[in-house]
């Protein structure tokens, strides 16, 4: 069995969301029913969390239309999200929360286990 790690990642910036240039290695979902206008109105990333015991990343945004949470789960499985730089604090809810003033300093990656089949 080998472990594979992909490149360092950040939550998408509001600009990347508006340009629709988010990472395609994740299945991105919204926390509730939202319109495309809601998504494209995001203005500021205000929180980054690795949730559910490293199952997915949650990116929290504020904007003119309300608050929005964008969740990213790795498409490739079995994989987990792993904090690799910045100051993260663990909670007793199985979360890791970025505690940096500049959220871009909190980097994470996808870590996957691959089973090497000799056959």
Coordinates of C-alpha atoms in Angstrom, one line a residue:
X1 CA 0.0 0.0 0.0
X2 CA 1.3 3.5 -0.9
X3 CA 0.2 6.9 0.1
X4 CA -0.3 9.6 -2.5
X5 CA -0.5 13.3 -1.7
X6 CA -1.6 15.9 -4.2
X7 CA -0.6 19.6 -4.3
X8 CA -1.3 22.2 -1.6
X9 CA -4.7 23.8 -1.9
X10 CA -6.6 26.8 -0.5
X11 CA -10.3 27.5 -0.5
X12 CA -11.3 29.2 -3.7
X13 CA -11.0 33.0 -3.6
X14 CA -14.2 34.9 -4.4
X15 CA -12.6 35.9 -7.7
X16 CA -12.0 32.2 -8.6
X17 CA -15.6 31.4 -7.8
X18 CA -16.9 34.3 -9.9
X19 CA -14.6 33.2 -12.8
X20 CA -15.7 29.5 -12.2
X21 CA -12.1 28.3 -11.9
X22 CA -12.4 26.1 -8.8
X23 CA -10.4 22.9 -8.4
X24 CA -12.0 20.0 -10.3
X25 CA -10.4 17.4 -7.9
X26 CA -13.3 18.0 -5.6
X27 CA -17.0 17.5 -5.7
X28 CA -18.2 21.0 -4.6
X29 CA -21.6 21.3 -2.9
X30 CA -23.5 24.2 -1.2
X31 CA -24.9 24.1 2.3
X32 CA -28.4 24.9 1.2
X33 CA -30.5 25.8 -1.8
X34 CA -28.8 28.7 -3.6
X35 CA -29.0 30.3 -6.9
X36 CA -26.0 31.0 -9.2
X37 CA -26.5 34.6 -8.4
X38 CA -26.0 33.8 -4.7
X39 CA -22.8 32.0 -5.4
X40 CA -21.4 34.7 -7.7
X41 CA -22.1 37.4 -5.1
X42 CA -19.6 36.1 -2.6
X43 CA -17.2 38.9 -1.5
X44 CA -15.0 37.5 1.3
X45 CA -13.7 34.2 2.5
X46 CA -14.0 34.3 6.3
X47 CA -13.5 30.8 7.6
X48 CA -11.9 27.5 6.5
X49 CA -12.5 24.2 8.2
X50 CA -11.6 20.6 7.6
X51 CA -14.8 18.8 8.7
X52 CA -16.1 15.3 9.6
X53 CA -12.8 13.8 10.5
X54 CA -11.0 15.0 7.4
X55 CA -13.7 13.9 4.9
X56 CA -14.2 17.4 3.3
X57 CA -13.1 21.0 3.4
X58 CA -15.7 23.7 4.2
X59 CA -15.2 27.2 2.9
X60 CA -17.3 30.0 4.4
X61 CA -18.0 33.2 2.5
X62 CA -19.9 36.5 3.2
X63 CA -21.4 38.5 0.4
X64 CA -24.2 41.0 -0.4
X65 CA -26.8 38.2 -0.6
X66 CA -26.0 36.4 2.7
X67 CA -23.5 33.9 4.0
X68 CA -22.6 30.9 1.9
X69 CA -20.7 27.6 2.7
X70 CA -19.0 25.7 -0.1
X71 CA -18.0 22.2 0.7
X72 CA -15.3 20.3 -1.2
X73 CA -15.0 16.5 -1.0
X74 CA -12.2 14.7 -2.9
X75 CA -13.5 13.0 -6.0
X76 CA -10.9 10.3 -5.7
X77 CA -11.6 7.8 -2.9
X78 CA -10.5 6.7 -0.4
X79 CA -8.9 10.1 0.4
X80 CA -8.9 12.6 3.3
X81 CA -8.2 16.3 3.6
X82 CA -5.0 17.0 5.5
X83 CA -3.8 20.4 6.9
X84 CA -0.2 21.0 5.7
X85 CA 0.6 24.6 6.6
X86 CA -0.7 27.5 8.7
X87 CA -2.2 27.5 12.2
X88 CA -5.1 25.0 12.5
X89 CA -6.8 24.1 15.8
X90 CA -8.7 20.9 16.4
X91 CA -12.2 20.9 17.9
X92 CA -13.9 18.1 19.8
X93 CA -16.3 17.9 16.9
X94 CA -13.7 16.3 14.6
X95 CA -12.9 19.6 12.8
X96 CA -9.7 21.5 12.1
X97 CA -10.2 25.3 12.0
X98 CA -7.9 27.7 10.3
X99 CA -6.8 30.3 12.9
X100 CA -4.7 32.5 10.6
X101 CA -5.7 36.2 10.0
X102 CA -4.8 35.6 6.4
X103 CA -6.7 32.4 5.5
X104 CA -4.5 31.9 2.4
X105 CA -1.8 30.7 4.9
X106 CA -3.9 27.7 5.8
X107 CA -3.0 25.1 3.1
X108 CA -4.4 21.6 2.9
X109 CA -4.1 18.7 0.5
X110 CA -5.8 15.5 -0.5
X111 CA -4.1 12.4 0.9
X112 CA -5.0 9.1 -0.7
X113 CA -4.1 5.5 0.1
X114 CA -3.6 3.3 -2.9
X115 CA -3.5 -0.4 -2.6
X116 CA -0.8 -1.9 -4.8
X117 CA -2.2 -5.1 -6.3
X118 CA 0.7 -7.3 -7.4
X119 CA -1.6 -9.2 -9.9

